[in-house]
């Protein structure tokens, strides 16, 4: 009986804490790209990314994402569009995610280990308007191009290493 009461009080504590959390305001950070923009203004020269090959500041990361967003927009990517992203773990991956987020587009993160029909299926099921892929996956994409609904060359965006 005592254990059950303690469980109930514990549940009530969690419920009360959740009820007391205020709703976010319209100008609150609600996306990854807004967070990157906020950090670029607040901490422009602080490190945002550290890897074996490079370091990137918040201002540098946000600037790269803004440039990538302009390119994507010029190629017809709009709010609500889904774009398949097929790239290994590197800074360009995050830049593309942020760029798509800035436009209000949806990043469909595709498993880089997929090949052939599994890869085709994942790109098709999300109804992707474009595929952004890294140089390291050029062979995988070339292998499936004929099987995709995407046919126009501008629907394929190559990001070099």
Short mmCIF file of N, CA and C in Angstrom, two decimals:
data_model
loop_
_atom_site.label_atom_id
_atom_site.label_comp_id
_atom_site.label_asym_id
_atom_site.label_seq_id
_atom_site.Cartn_x
_atom_site.Cartn_y
_atom_site.Cartn_z
N UNK A 1 0.83 -1.19 0.00
CA UNK A 1 0.00 0.00 0.00
C UNK A 1 0.87 1.26 0.00
N UNK A 2 1.90 1.28 0.86
CA UNK A 2 2.78 2.43 0.94
C UNK A 2 3.53 2.63 -0.38
N UNK A 3 3.95 1.53 -0.99
CA UNK A 3 4.64 1.61 -2.27
C UNK A 3 3.73 2.22 -3.33
N UNK A 4 2.49 1.81 -3.33
CA UNK A 4 1.51 2.34 -4.31
C UNK A 4 1.30 3.83 -4.10
N UNK A 5 1.21 4.29 -2.86
CA UNK A 5 1.05 5.72 -2.57
C UNK A 5 2.26 6.51 -3.03
N UNK A 6 3.44 5.97 -2.79
CA UNK A 6 4.66 6.64 -3.23
C UNK A 6 4.70 6.75 -4.76
N UNK A 7 4.25 5.69 -5.45
CA UNK A 7 4.17 5.73 -6.91
C UNK A 7 3.21 6.81 -7.38
N UNK A 8 2.06 6.92 -6.73
CA UNK A 8 1.06 7.92 -7.10
C UNK A 8 1.62 9.32 -6.89
N UNK A 9 2.26 9.56 -5.73
CA UNK A 9 2.83 10.88 -5.47
C UNK A 9 3.96 11.20 -6.46
N UNK A 10 4.73 10.20 -6.79
CA UNK A 10 5.78 10.39 -7.79
C UNK A 10 5.20 10.77 -9.15
N UNK A 11 4.12 10.07 -9.54
CA UNK A 11 3.45 10.39 -10.80
C UNK A 11 2.87 11.80 -10.76
N UNK A 12 2.27 12.18 -9.64
CA UNK A 12 1.69 13.52 -9.50
C UNK A 12 2.77 14.59 -9.61
N UNK A 13 3.93 14.33 -9.04
CA UNK A 13 5.03 15.29 -9.12
C UNK A 13 5.42 15.52 -10.58
N UNK A 14 5.54 14.46 -11.35
CA UNK A 14 5.91 14.57 -12.76
C UNK A 14 4.82 15.31 -13.53
N UNK A 15 3.57 14.98 -13.27
CA UNK A 15 2.45 15.64 -13.95
C UNK A 15 2.44 17.13 -13.64
N UNK A 16 2.61 17.49 -12.37
CA UNK A 16 2.62 18.90 -11.98
C UNK A 16 3.77 19.65 -12.64
N UNK A 17 4.94 19.04 -12.70
CA UNK A 17 6.09 19.68 -13.35
C UNK A 17 5.79 19.94 -14.82
N UNK A 18 5.15 18.99 -15.48
CA UNK A 18 4.82 19.14 -16.91
C UNK A 18 3.78 20.24 -17.10
N UNK A 19 2.82 20.33 -16.19
CA UNK A 19 1.78 21.35 -16.30
C UNK A 19 2.32 22.75 -16.07
N UNK A 20 3.38 22.87 -15.29
CA UNK A 20 3.94 24.17 -14.97
C UNK A 20 4.92 24.69 -16.02
N UNK A 21 5.25 23.88 -17.01
CA UNK A 21 6.16 24.31 -18.07
C UNK A 21 5.37 25.23 -19.00
N UNK A 22 5.83 26.46 -19.17
CA UNK A 22 5.08 27.39 -20.03
C UNK A 22 5.17 26.99 -21.50
N UNK A 23 4.13 27.35 -22.24
CA UNK A 23 4.13 27.12 -23.68
C UNK A 23 5.18 28.03 -24.32
N UNK A 24 5.84 27.58 -25.36
CA UNK A 24 6.83 28.45 -26.02
C UNK A 24 6.15 29.64 -26.67
N UNK A 25 6.83 30.76 -26.67
CA UNK A 25 6.33 31.96 -27.33
C UNK A 25 6.69 31.90 -28.80
N UNK A 26 6.05 32.74 -29.60
CA UNK A 26 6.23 32.71 -31.05
C UNK A 26 7.69 32.92 -31.46
N UNK A 27 8.43 33.72 -30.69
CA UNK A 27 9.82 34.00 -31.07
C UNK A 27 10.83 33.09 -30.39
N UNK A 28 10.38 32.07 -29.68
CA UNK A 28 11.29 31.12 -29.05
C UNK A 28 11.98 30.27 -30.11
N UNK A 29 13.17 29.80 -29.77
CA UNK A 29 13.90 28.93 -30.68
C UNK A 29 13.10 27.65 -30.86
N UNK A 30 12.77 27.34 -32.11
CA UNK A 30 11.96 26.17 -32.37
C UNK A 30 12.55 25.28 -33.44
N UNK A 31 13.71 25.63 -33.93
CA UNK A 31 14.32 24.79 -34.96
C UNK A 31 15.83 24.83 -34.83
N UNK A 32 16.45 23.86 -35.43
CA UNK A 32 17.91 23.77 -35.40
C UNK A 32 18.55 24.96 -36.09
N UNK A 33 17.97 25.41 -37.21
CA UNK A 33 18.56 26.54 -37.93
C UNK A 33 18.43 27.83 -37.14
N UNK A 34 17.32 28.02 -36.43
CA UNK A 34 17.18 29.21 -35.59
C UNK A 34 18.18 29.18 -34.44
N UNK A 35 18.42 28.01 -33.90
CA UNK A 35 19.42 27.87 -32.85
C UNK A 35 20.82 28.21 -33.38
N UNK A 36 21.13 27.75 -34.58
CA UNK A 36 22.43 28.06 -35.19
C UNK A 36 22.56 29.57 -35.42
N UNK A 37 21.49 30.21 -35.89
CA UNK A 37 21.52 31.66 -36.10
C UNK A 37 21.71 32.40 -34.78
N UNK A 38 21.00 31.96 -33.75
CA UNK A 38 21.12 32.59 -32.43
C UNK A 38 22.55 32.46 -31.91
N UNK A 39 23.11 31.27 -32.02
CA UNK A 39 24.48 31.05 -31.55
C UNK A 39 25.50 31.81 -32.40
N UNK A 40 25.24 31.98 -33.69
CA UNK A 40 26.14 32.75 -34.55
C UNK A 40 26.19 34.21 -34.11
N UNK A 41 25.07 34.73 -33.64
CA UNK A 41 25.03 36.12 -33.15
C UNK A 41 25.64 36.23 -31.76
N UNK A 42 25.30 35.28 -30.90
CA UNK A 42 25.75 35.35 -29.50
C UNK A 42 27.21 34.92 -29.32
N UNK A 43 27.63 33.92 -30.07
CA UNK A 43 28.98 33.35 -29.90
C UNK A 43 29.65 33.16 -31.27
N UNK A 44 29.82 34.20 -32.05
CA UNK A 44 30.28 34.04 -33.43
C UNK A 44 31.60 33.29 -33.58
N UNK A 45 32.52 33.49 -32.66
CA UNK A 45 33.85 32.88 -32.81
C UNK A 45 34.07 31.65 -31.95
N UNK A 46 33.03 31.20 -31.28
CA UNK A 46 33.15 29.94 -30.52
C UNK A 46 33.02 28.77 -31.48
N UNK A 47 33.62 27.66 -31.09
CA UNK A 47 33.63 26.47 -31.92
C UNK A 47 32.25 25.79 -31.89
N UNK A 48 31.73 25.52 -33.08
CA UNK A 48 30.45 24.81 -33.21
C UNK A 48 30.68 23.34 -33.57
N UNK A 49 31.70 23.08 -34.38
CA UNK A 49 31.99 21.72 -34.85
C UNK A 49 33.48 21.45 -34.68
N UNK A 50 33.78 20.29 -34.16
CA UNK A 50 35.17 19.83 -34.07
C UNK A 50 35.22 18.44 -34.70
N UNK A 51 36.13 18.27 -35.64
CA UNK A 51 36.33 16.94 -36.22
C UNK A 51 37.82 16.73 -36.41
N UNK A 52 38.19 15.57 -36.91
CA UNK A 52 39.60 15.28 -37.16
C UNK A 52 40.17 16.22 -38.23
N UNK A 53 39.33 16.61 -39.19
CA UNK A 53 39.80 17.41 -40.32
C UNK A 53 39.67 18.91 -40.12
N UNK A 54 38.72 19.35 -39.30
CA UNK A 54 38.44 20.78 -39.24
C UNK A 54 37.76 21.19 -37.93
N UNK A 55 37.77 22.49 -37.70
CA UNK A 55 36.92 23.09 -36.68
C UNK A 55 36.13 24.19 -37.38
N UNK A 56 34.95 24.47 -36.89
CA UNK A 56 34.08 25.46 -37.50
C UNK A 56 33.44 26.30 -36.41
N UNK A 57 33.45 27.61 -36.59
CA UNK A 57 32.80 28.50 -35.62
C UNK A 57 31.31 28.56 -35.92
N UNK A 58 30.57 29.11 -34.97
CA UNK A 58 29.12 29.26 -35.17
C UNK A 58 28.82 30.17 -36.35
N UNK A 59 29.56 31.27 -36.47
CA UNK A 59 29.32 32.19 -37.58
C UNK A 59 29.64 31.53 -38.91
N UNK A 60 30.73 30.75 -38.95
CA UNK A 60 31.10 30.05 -40.17
C UNK A 60 30.07 29.00 -40.56
N UNK A 61 29.61 28.24 -39.59
CA UNK A 61 28.61 27.21 -39.84
C UNK A 61 27.31 27.83 -40.35
N UNK A 62 26.86 28.88 -39.69
CA UNK A 62 25.62 29.53 -40.09
C UNK A 62 25.75 30.16 -41.48
N UNK A 63 26.90 30.78 -41.77
CA UNK A 63 27.12 31.37 -43.10
C UNK A 63 27.09 30.31 -44.19
N UNK A 64 27.76 29.19 -43.94
CA UNK A 64 27.76 28.09 -44.93
C UNK A 64 26.35 27.57 -45.16
N UNK A 65 25.58 27.43 -44.08
CA UNK A 65 24.20 26.94 -44.20
C UNK A 65 23.33 27.94 -44.96
N UNK A 66 23.53 29.23 -44.72
CA UNK A 66 22.76 30.25 -45.44
C UNK A 66 23.08 30.24 -46.93
N UNK A 67 24.36 30.09 -47.27
CA UNK A 67 24.75 30.00 -48.68
C UNK A 67 24.14 28.75 -49.34
N UNK A 68 24.19 27.64 -48.62
CA UNK A 68 23.61 26.40 -49.15
C UNK A 68 22.10 26.55 -49.32
N UNK A 69 21.44 27.23 -48.40
CA UNK A 69 19.99 27.45 -48.49
C UNK A 69 19.66 28.28 -49.73
N UNK A 70 20.46 29.30 -50.03
CA UNK A 70 20.23 30.12 -51.22
C UNK A 70 20.36 29.28 -52.49
N UNK A 71 21.36 28.41 -52.52
CA UNK A 71 21.54 27.53 -53.68
C UNK A 71 20.34 26.60 -53.83
N UNK A 72 19.93 25.98 -52.72
CA UNK A 72 18.78 25.07 -52.77
C UNK A 72 17.52 25.80 -53.21
N UNK A 73 17.32 27.00 -52.70
CA UNK A 73 16.13 27.79 -53.08
C UNK A 73 16.18 28.12 -54.57
N UNK A 74 17.35 28.47 -55.08
CA UNK A 74 17.48 28.79 -56.51
C UNK A 74 17.20 27.56 -57.38
N UNK A 75 17.34 26.37 -56.80
CA UNK A 75 17.06 25.13 -57.52
C UNK A 75 15.65 24.62 -57.27
N UNK A 76 14.82 25.45 -56.64
CA UNK A 76 13.41 25.11 -56.50
C UNK A 76 12.98 24.45 -55.21
N UNK A 77 13.87 24.30 -54.24
CA UNK A 77 13.47 23.70 -52.96
C UNK A 77 12.67 24.73 -52.18
N UNK A 78 11.49 24.32 -51.73
CA UNK A 78 10.57 25.22 -51.03
C UNK A 78 10.15 24.62 -49.70
N UNK A 79 9.49 25.46 -48.90
CA UNK A 79 8.93 25.02 -47.63
C UNK A 79 8.01 23.82 -47.88
N UNK A 80 8.18 22.79 -47.07
CA UNK A 80 7.35 21.59 -47.17
C UNK A 80 7.90 20.52 -48.09
N UNK A 81 8.85 20.87 -48.95
CA UNK A 81 9.47 19.86 -49.82
C UNK A 81 10.31 18.90 -48.99
N UNK A 82 10.33 17.66 -49.40
CA UNK A 82 11.20 16.66 -48.77
C UNK A 82 12.41 16.45 -49.67
N UNK A 83 13.58 16.50 -49.06
CA UNK A 83 14.83 16.29 -49.79
C UNK A 83 15.59 15.16 -49.11
N UNK A 84 15.92 14.13 -49.90
CA UNK A 84 16.69 13.01 -49.37
C UNK A 84 18.14 13.44 -49.19
N UNK A 85 18.69 13.14 -48.03
CA UNK A 85 20.08 13.49 -47.72
C UNK A 85 20.86 12.20 -47.48
N UNK A 86 21.80 11.94 -48.37
CA UNK A 86 22.58 10.71 -48.35
C UNK A 86 24.06 11.10 -48.29
N UNK A 87 24.59 11.14 -47.07
CA UNK A 87 25.95 11.62 -46.89
C UNK A 87 26.52 11.04 -45.60
N UNK A 88 27.82 10.76 -45.64
CA UNK A 88 28.50 10.28 -44.43
C UNK A 88 28.53 11.39 -43.39
N UNK A 89 28.94 11.05 -42.19
CA UNK A 89 29.00 11.99 -41.07
C UNK A 89 30.18 12.95 -41.28
N UNK A 90 29.86 14.17 -41.72
CA UNK A 90 30.87 15.22 -41.91
C UNK A 90 30.18 16.57 -41.83
N UNK A 91 30.95 17.63 -41.79
CA UNK A 91 30.37 18.96 -41.57
C UNK A 91 29.38 19.34 -42.66
N UNK A 92 29.61 18.93 -43.89
CA UNK A 92 28.69 19.25 -44.98
C UNK A 92 27.31 18.67 -44.74
N UNK A 93 27.25 17.54 -44.06
CA UNK A 93 25.96 16.93 -43.71
C UNK A 93 25.15 17.89 -42.85
N UNK A 94 25.77 18.40 -41.79
CA UNK A 94 25.08 19.33 -40.90
C UNK A 94 24.73 20.62 -41.63
N UNK A 95 25.61 21.10 -42.50
CA UNK A 95 25.33 22.30 -43.28
C UNK A 95 24.07 22.10 -44.13
N UNK A 96 23.94 20.95 -44.77
CA UNK A 96 22.77 20.68 -45.60
C UNK A 96 21.49 20.56 -44.76
N UNK A 97 21.58 19.92 -43.61
CA UNK A 97 20.41 19.82 -42.72
C UNK A 97 19.96 21.22 -42.30
N UNK A 98 20.91 22.06 -41.90
CA UNK A 98 20.59 23.43 -41.50
C UNK A 98 20.01 24.22 -42.67
N UNK A 99 20.59 24.07 -43.85
CA UNK A 99 20.11 24.79 -45.04
C UNK A 99 18.66 24.41 -45.35
N UNK A 100 18.37 23.13 -45.34
CA UNK A 100 17.00 22.69 -45.60
C UNK A 100 16.05 23.20 -44.53
N UNK A 101 16.51 23.18 -43.29
CA UNK A 101 15.70 23.67 -42.18
C UNK A 101 15.42 25.16 -42.33
N UNK A 102 16.39 25.93 -42.79
CA UNK A 102 16.21 27.37 -43.01
C UNK A 102 15.09 27.63 -44.02
N UNK A 103 14.95 26.74 -45.00
CA UNK A 103 13.92 26.89 -46.02
C UNK A 103 12.57 26.32 -45.60
N UNK A 104 12.54 25.60 -44.49
CA UNK A 104 11.31 24.94 -44.07
C UNK A 104 11.09 23.63 -44.80
N UNK A 105 12.14 23.14 -45.44
CA UNK A 105 12.07 21.85 -46.13
C UNK A 105 12.35 20.73 -45.14
N UNK A 106 12.02 19.53 -45.53
CA UNK A 106 12.17 18.36 -44.66
C UNK A 106 13.39 17.57 -45.11
N UNK A 107 14.29 17.30 -44.19
CA UNK A 107 15.47 16.48 -44.48
C UNK A 107 15.12 15.02 -44.24
N UNK A 108 15.12 14.22 -45.29
CA UNK A 108 14.93 12.78 -45.15
C UNK A 108 16.32 12.16 -45.06
N UNK A 109 16.72 11.81 -43.85
CA UNK A 109 18.07 11.29 -43.63
C UNK A 109 18.11 9.81 -44.01
N UNK A 110 18.83 9.51 -45.07
CA UNK A 110 18.87 8.16 -45.64
C UNK A 110 20.12 7.42 -45.15
N UNK A 111 19.93 6.20 -44.72
CA UNK A 111 21.01 5.35 -44.24
C UNK A 111 22.04 5.13 -45.35
N UNK A 112 23.27 5.47 -45.08
CA UNK A 112 24.33 5.38 -46.09
C UNK A 112 24.77 3.94 -46.38
N UNK A 113 24.31 2.99 -45.60
CA UNK A 113 24.65 1.59 -45.84
C UNK A 113 23.70 0.92 -46.83
N UNK A 114 22.62 1.60 -47.19
CA UNK A 114 21.66 1.02 -48.12
C UNK A 114 22.19 1.06 -49.54
N UNK A 115 21.80 0.07 -50.33
CA UNK A 115 22.16 0.02 -51.74
C UNK A 115 20.96 -0.50 -52.53
N UNK A 116 21.03 -0.33 -53.81
CA UNK A 116 20.08 -0.88 -54.78
C UNK A 116 18.63 -0.63 -54.37
N UNK A 117 17.80 -1.67 -54.37
CA UNK A 117 16.37 -1.48 -54.17
C UNK A 117 16.00 -0.94 -52.79
N UNK A 118 16.78 -1.26 -51.78
CA UNK A 118 16.52 -0.70 -50.44
C UNK A 118 16.71 0.81 -50.45
N UNK A 119 17.73 1.27 -51.13
CA UNK A 119 18.00 2.70 -51.25
C UNK A 119 16.92 3.38 -52.08
N UNK A 120 16.55 2.78 -53.19
CA UNK A 120 15.47 3.32 -54.03
C UNK A 120 14.20 3.45 -53.20
N UNK A 121 13.85 2.41 -52.47
CA UNK A 121 12.63 2.42 -51.66
C UNK A 121 12.63 3.58 -50.67
N UNK A 122 13.72 3.77 -49.96
CA UNK A 122 13.77 4.83 -48.94
C UNK A 122 13.66 6.22 -49.56
N UNK A 123 14.23 6.42 -50.72
CA UNK A 123 14.13 7.72 -51.39
C UNK A 123 12.72 7.93 -51.93
N UNK A 124 12.13 6.89 -52.48
CA UNK A 124 10.79 7.00 -53.06
C UNK A 124 9.70 7.13 -52.00
N UNK A 125 9.83 6.42 -50.90
CA UNK A 125 8.77 6.42 -49.89
C UNK A 125 8.58 7.79 -49.25
N UNK A 126 9.63 8.60 -49.21
CA UNK A 126 9.51 9.95 -48.63
C UNK A 126 9.10 10.98 -49.67
N UNK A 127 8.90 10.54 -50.91
CA UNK A 127 8.48 11.43 -52.01
C UNK A 127 9.44 12.61 -52.15
N UNK A 128 10.70 12.29 -52.22
CA UNK A 128 11.76 13.28 -52.28
C UNK A 128 11.70 14.08 -53.58
N UNK A 129 11.88 15.39 -53.46
CA UNK A 129 11.92 16.29 -54.62
C UNK A 129 13.34 16.39 -55.19
N UNK A 130 14.31 16.03 -54.36
CA UNK A 130 15.72 16.15 -54.73
C UNK A 130 16.50 15.20 -53.83
N UNK A 131 17.68 14.81 -54.28
CA UNK A 131 18.58 14.03 -53.44
C UNK A 131 19.92 14.76 -53.37
N UNK A 132 20.37 14.98 -52.15
CA UNK A 132 21.69 15.57 -51.92
C UNK A 132 22.58 14.43 -51.44
N UNK A 133 23.68 14.20 -52.14
CA UNK A 133 24.53 13.08 -51.77
C UNK A 133 25.99 13.49 -51.78
N UNK A 134 26.75 12.82 -50.94
CA UNK A 134 28.17 13.07 -50.84
C UNK A 134 28.95 12.31 -51.89
N UNK A 135 30.14 12.82 -52.17
CA UNK A 135 31.03 12.21 -53.15
C UNK A 135 31.28 10.73 -52.84
N UNK A 136 31.33 10.41 -51.56
CA UNK A 136 31.60 9.04 -51.14
C UNK A 136 30.49 8.07 -51.53
N UNK A 137 29.31 8.61 -51.91
CA UNK A 137 28.18 7.75 -52.27
C UNK A 137 27.78 7.91 -53.74
N UNK A 138 28.65 8.49 -54.52
CA UNK A 138 28.39 8.69 -55.95
C UNK A 138 28.08 7.37 -56.65
N UNK A 139 28.84 6.33 -56.35
CA UNK A 139 28.62 5.03 -56.98
C UNK A 139 27.25 4.46 -56.65
N UNK A 140 26.83 4.56 -55.40
CA UNK A 140 25.51 4.05 -54.99
C UNK A 140 24.39 4.79 -55.70
N UNK A 141 24.53 6.11 -55.83
CA UNK A 141 23.50 6.91 -56.49
C UNK A 141 23.47 6.62 -57.99
N UNK A 142 24.63 6.54 -58.63
CA UNK A 142 24.69 6.22 -60.06
C UNK A 142 24.01 4.88 -60.35
N UNK A 143 24.18 3.95 -59.44
CA UNK A 143 23.63 2.60 -59.61
C UNK A 143 22.10 2.58 -59.61
N UNK A 144 21.46 3.55 -58.96
CA UNK A 144 20.00 3.52 -58.82
C UNK A 144 19.28 4.62 -59.59
N UNK A 145 20.00 5.53 -60.22
CA UNK A 145 19.36 6.68 -60.90
C UNK A 145 18.22 6.26 -61.82
N UNK A 146 18.42 5.24 -62.60
CA UNK A 146 17.40 4.80 -63.56
C UNK A 146 16.14 4.29 -62.88
N UNK A 147 16.25 3.84 -61.64
CA UNK A 147 15.10 3.28 -60.92
C UNK A 147 14.32 4.32 -60.12
N UNK A 148 14.81 5.54 -60.07
CA UNK A 148 14.15 6.58 -59.27
C UNK A 148 13.14 7.37 -60.09
N UNK A 149 12.14 7.91 -59.41
CA UNK A 149 11.19 8.82 -60.06
C UNK A 149 11.87 10.14 -60.40
N UNK A 150 12.93 10.47 -59.69
CA UNK A 150 13.70 11.69 -59.98
C UNK A 150 14.44 11.46 -61.30
N UNK A 151 14.19 12.32 -62.28
CA UNK A 151 14.81 12.11 -63.60
C UNK A 151 15.65 13.30 -64.05
N UNK A 152 15.30 14.49 -63.60
CA UNK A 152 16.01 15.69 -64.04
C UNK A 152 17.38 15.78 -63.37
N UNK A 153 18.41 16.16 -64.13
CA UNK A 153 19.74 16.28 -63.52
C UNK A 153 19.79 17.25 -62.34
N UNK A 154 18.94 18.30 -62.35
CA UNK A 154 18.98 19.25 -61.23
C UNK A 154 18.30 18.71 -59.97
N UNK A 155 17.76 17.50 -60.04
CA UNK A 155 17.19 16.87 -58.85
C UNK A 155 18.26 16.10 -58.06
N UNK A 156 19.46 16.03 -58.61
CA UNK A 156 20.58 15.35 -57.97
C UNK A 156 21.64 16.39 -57.63
N UNK A 157 21.95 16.53 -56.36
CA UNK A 157 22.92 17.53 -55.92
C UNK A 157 24.10 16.82 -55.27
N UNK A 158 25.24 16.98 -55.88
CA UNK A 158 26.48 16.33 -55.45
C UNK A 158 27.25 17.28 -54.53
N UNK A 159 27.69 16.78 -53.38
CA UNK A 159 28.51 17.57 -52.45
C UNK A 159 29.88 16.91 -52.36
N UNK A 160 30.92 17.58 -52.86
CA UNK A 160 32.26 16.97 -52.84
C UNK A 160 32.80 16.80 -51.43
N UNK A 161 33.76 15.89 -51.30
CA UNK A 161 34.44 15.67 -50.01
C UNK A 161 35.25 16.88 -49.63
#
